[in-house]
Amino acid sequence: MAGAKNMLASFSFPHKEMKTTINTLPVYPLNYQYVSGKTTTFTIPSFHSSCKWKTGCNLKVVKTSMAMEEVKVDASSFSKLTATVSIRISKEVNLVKKMIKSFPWLYSRNDSLDKFVVKGIGFQLVSTQLDPSTMKPKMSKESVKEWSKCTTDEKDNDRGCFTFEVELVIDADFGEPGAILVRNNYEEELYLDAISLEGFFHFSCNSWIQPAQTSKQRRIFFANKVYLPCQTPKGLRDLRAKELNNKRGDGNGLRLPSERIYDYDVYNDLGDPDKGAKHARPTLGGERNPHPRRCRTGRPSSSTDETMEKRIDTLISSIYVPRDEVLEGARRTEFLIGTWKGLLRNIPPLVATSRKSEISRDLSDVAGLYKGAPQVDQTSLKGFGLLNFLDISGYIKEIFKFETPKNILSGDTTSYVRDDELGRQTLAGMNPISIERLRVFPPVSKLDPSIYGPSESNLKEEHIIGHLNGLSVQQAIDENKLFILDYHDIYLPFLERINAQEGRKAYGTRTIFYLTTMGTLNPIAIELSLPPKDGSNIPSRQVLTPPVDATTNWLWQLGKAHVCSNEAGVHQLIHHWLRAHACMEPFIIATHRHLSSLHPVFKLLNPHMRHTLAINATARESLICAEGTIERDFSPGKYSMEMACAAYRDWWRFDLEGLPADLVRRGMAIPDESKPHGIRLLIEDYPYANDGLLIWSAIQELVLSYVNHYYPEENVVISDKELQSWYSEAINVGHADLREANWWPKLCTPNKLTEILTILIWISSAQHASLNFGQYHYGGYVPKRPPLMQKLIPQEHELEYAYFMGDPQGYFLASLPSLFQSTKYMAVIDIISAHSRDESYIGEIKDVITNWSGEPNIIKAFYRFSMKIKSIEDEIKRRNADMRLRNRCGVGVPPYELLIPTSKPGVTGRGVPNSITV
Ligand SMILES: [Fe+2]
């Protein structure tokens, strides 16, 4: 081993079992090789401060360094190896019994098989070498172990976790173990955590094993070693291909909850046409409504429309995801508790609303929803049966209350968002990725003018000139002082249909901001557009400017509320759902179908795919489905998902999903190679971008080291068949509606692979975190961030104008969602803003040692990455305390914490999980 110094010590193991300390240096684990039959060399992972040895052999440490030792072993006497196996039994769901009950014809007992099966778990070791006489892999004999007879720590037992040992007998010339085949002869599924062979060879299994009764094939688990397809040892080649085939399935039939098949389908399961036309929804995916694909379930068609998948009854069943993707343990429990808590929290407003003749117009009702807020008037609730039953008739107990969101903890008690806060949140709020630099004034629409009217906006120089600090409009543009939130083009084509829905009224809004000398954004004009009516081809457009009197004050507040409701829809449907959740799913499916667990790219991406398919399936069950949360709570209503499809068709580009490219696309930065990230921000204090770039660069550096290690040359990328199939299928099948686009990066060099992987890891970690975990703290006080509006702004000739004149605050509150609508929305964003206790955060390296044992350079790269992420956390905290940074620090200003890498469980408003888990 290069650079290693001779070691003085040597060890000799007696024939009986014993323990010995080899090395206690807390350094990187390194390579090992195992060749039985002759004297051979191990490089022992130095994290093994002790190891067990059962048979007679001599170990002699011949070399060592700070990080490694090589050990010469006379292995001629090896015939038995000890495997330490960790398993888990589900205490939540007896899936097999449930399945047999639901699908009895699929699980008819095979008596002839049962007769010969010994209860227990069967293990058979597979060598990396072929047997020259049969040209098949060398195998150990199958060892069957009855784990239930093993003694286990009581605490582990209570958690359903068990560890036991199995002896595996191998021939003297077996060679290096490369895989292990496992058969579950019990009647219930069990979860195989890991297998460790003699403490040196690790198999990170992390998978449910179905009973042999229901799943005849033995499961294949590979040792934690990485091979490109062309490097696969001969003994593992067939198994590698077989395992991928198993996960691909044949594309037919109903998927059962126990299966682990990854396949694609369109979103034809969001509606329920069998319940009537009102519940029907279009298919997402295809020419009409382009959309990324989802995981195929194979459910039968609905009775009334054979192009639609039948809905399931979510009370008794769940949408299929491959078995290992199902939410379990703490995460599942927390999700259920959150759901129940949400339901409880809706009771008081439901009762209050049902007792009042009209929706609440009292801000104290809203304030009363939060812990620590003044009590609401309960007179209207007295005597109501349900509350009496719950013994809360005199007051609302704490259990029914919400945490106070951070953005109202700061002492801002206005009922609407302040101008400065609206500007600040475009840079440091829950949606910091819509703001763009204004490059042309007046702004121009890209919509077809023959349908939507003239493309020029009604914004005029006179609307904004007074707010430009003496600059002309062109000077302000040239000096990068003007910015815009432009929701005109995404909303306008849908407005007629949106506004025809009861209780929903929206505009296509444009908001112009001026960059102050303090580095903050100030809104200086809002344009509100409605589509052309009565065949006139002239859209209705009004422009609001900052208030100068009482009337314009209330008009301005209403205008900002409409901007916020536009933004809530774009944030949820496009940036959060489409760009993060939905666009990642095809890449995850393709990864499982085409990249073996032996593949370095699978290993790299694996932590970034955790729970995403399950959470997306849950979204199809209750969030994005017909009459689900999204339709119920956001202005676009039943047209919500069609809006997401329009954005996917007209706007989404994978190559621009990386942070620097996105910033440049929006004009928020310009390329500048002299800067650390290759770009220069045009608003220096842009908290999302500044913090995000640190994380982006750390990910990029890790991925670059990783890719260069496994792909030293172009032709290695090009000739990697698994890699090419993975990428090709993710585009051509998973993103089939955009497969012809010319902007997909070509996967032909290590740099392109680095770019693609960096984008995927960025989206699934920091990008999603920045969009997801601020939803409650920024959106939990509905008057400031309404997700929908019920009224348009009154016009002087309209009857409602008199009401507005007499009671502007009443009109404002009546335009917002009702109290009951608000609490339903708050309950949902509270659940989806929460971290689970089992969250895995970016920079955590707990599995790195076993996953890349034998790869010192890779482990070092992960350690460097982890250190960098830690330092980013410190840097973000430092920035949040810097009074010069007005967008993240100031009187009553909540610090920008959404990209702080770590978090405690719960709704913390910080923390970057590795994957999209909620
Ligand atoms: Fe999310």
mmCIF file of N, CA, C and O and ligand atoms in Angstrom, residues 572 576-577 580-581 615 768 771-773 775 832 916-918, ligand 1:
data_model
loop_
_atom_site.group_PDB
_atom_site.id
_atom_site.type_symbol
_atom_site.label_atom_id
_atom_site.label_comp_id
_atom_site.label_asym_id
_atom_site.label_seq_id
_atom_site.Cartn_x
_atom_site.Cartn_y
_atom_site.Cartn_z
ATOM 1 N N GLN A 572 -46.747 26.307 -4.643
ATOM 2 C CA GLN A 572 -47.158 24.944 -4.315
ATOM 3 C C GLN A 572 -47.216 24.040 -5.538
ATOM 4 O O GLN A 572 -46.738 22.907 -5.510
ATOM 5 N N HIS A 576 -42.874 23.706 -5.898
ATOM 6 C CA HIS A 576 -42.784 22.633 -4.917
ATOM 7 C C HIS A 576 -43.201 21.284 -5.515
ATOM 8 O O HIS A 576 -42.398 20.352 -5.583
ATOM 9 N N TRP A 577 -44.438 21.201 -5.971
ATOM 10 C CA TRP A 577 -44.889 19.900 -6.483
ATOM 11 C C TRP A 577 -44.150 19.508 -7.767
ATOM 12 O O TRP A 577 -43.494 18.481 -7.831
ATOM 13 N N ALA A 580 -39.936 19.850 -7.770
ATOM 14 C CA ALA A 580 -39.216 18.996 -6.807
ATOM 15 C C ALA A 580 -39.828 17.595 -6.790
ATOM 16 O O ALA A 580 -39.235 16.639 -7.291
ATOM 17 N N HIS A 581 -41.039 17.483 -6.266
ATOM 18 C CA HIS A 581 -41.639 16.145 -6.070
ATOM 19 C C HIS A 581 -41.802 15.386 -7.385
ATOM 20 O O HIS A 581 -41.337 14.251 -7.520
ATOM 21 N N ILE A 615 -44.172 9.524 -0.481
ATOM 22 C CA ILE A 615 -44.807 10.810 -0.190
ATOM 23 C C ILE A 615 -45.552 11.314 -1.432
ATOM 24 O O ILE A 615 -46.609 11.933 -1.326
ATOM 25 N N HIS A 768 -35.602 21.452 -2.313
ATOM 26 C CA HIS A 768 -36.887 21.074 -1.728
ATOM 27 C C HIS A 768 -37.026 21.629 -0.317
ATOM 28 O O HIS A 768 -38.090 22.133 0.063
ATOM 29 N N LEU A 771 -38.156 25.152 -0.109
ATOM 30 C CA LEU A 771 -39.536 25.382 -0.535
ATOM 31 C C LEU A 771 -40.554 24.741 0.397
ATOM 32 O O LEU A 771 -41.723 25.113 0.406
ATOM 33 N N ASN A 772 -40.109 23.745 1.153
ATOM 34 C CA ASN A 772 -41.061 22.947 1.933
ATOM 35 C C ASN A 772 -41.195 23.366 3.398
ATOM 36 O O ASN A 772 -42.302 23.488 3.921
ATOM 37 N N PHE A 773 -40.054 23.551 4.048
ATOM 38 C CA PHE A 773 -40.107 23.631 5.510
ATOM 39 C C PHE A 773 -40.405 25.036 6.042
ATOM 40 O O PHE A 773 -40.473 25.230 7.250
ATOM 41 N N GLN A 775 -43.195 26.531 4.930
ATOM 42 C CA GLN A 775 -44.603 26.747 4.586
ATOM 43 C C GLN A 775 -45.442 27.161 5.782
ATOM 44 O O GLN A 775 -46.293 28.033 5.676
ATOM 45 N N ILE A 832 -46.996 19.146 6.691
ATOM 46 C CA ILE A 832 -45.959 18.970 5.672
ATOM 47 C C ILE A 832 -44.727 19.847 5.916
ATOM 48 O O ILE A 832 -43.740 19.738 5.196
ATOM 49 N N ILE A 916 -36.557 14.113 -0.538
ATOM 50 C CA ILE A 916 -37.903 14.697 -0.433
ATOM 51 C C ILE A 916 -38.737 13.709 0.361
ATOM 52 O O ILE A 916 -39.219 12.713 -0.168
ATOM 53 N N THR A 917 -38.884 13.991 1.631
ATOM 54 C CA THR A 917 -39.538 13.025 2.512
ATOM 55 C C THR A 917 -40.922 13.489 2.927
ATOM 56 O O THR A 917 -41.637 12.771 3.612
ATOM 57 N N VAL A 918 -41.291 14.697 2.566
ATOM 58 C CA VAL A 918 -42.594 15.196 2.966
ATOM 59 C C VAL A 918 -43.062 16.278 1.998
ATOM 60 O O VAL A 918 -42.221 16.903 1.331
HETATM 61 FE FE FE B 1 -42.483 18.604 -0.100
#
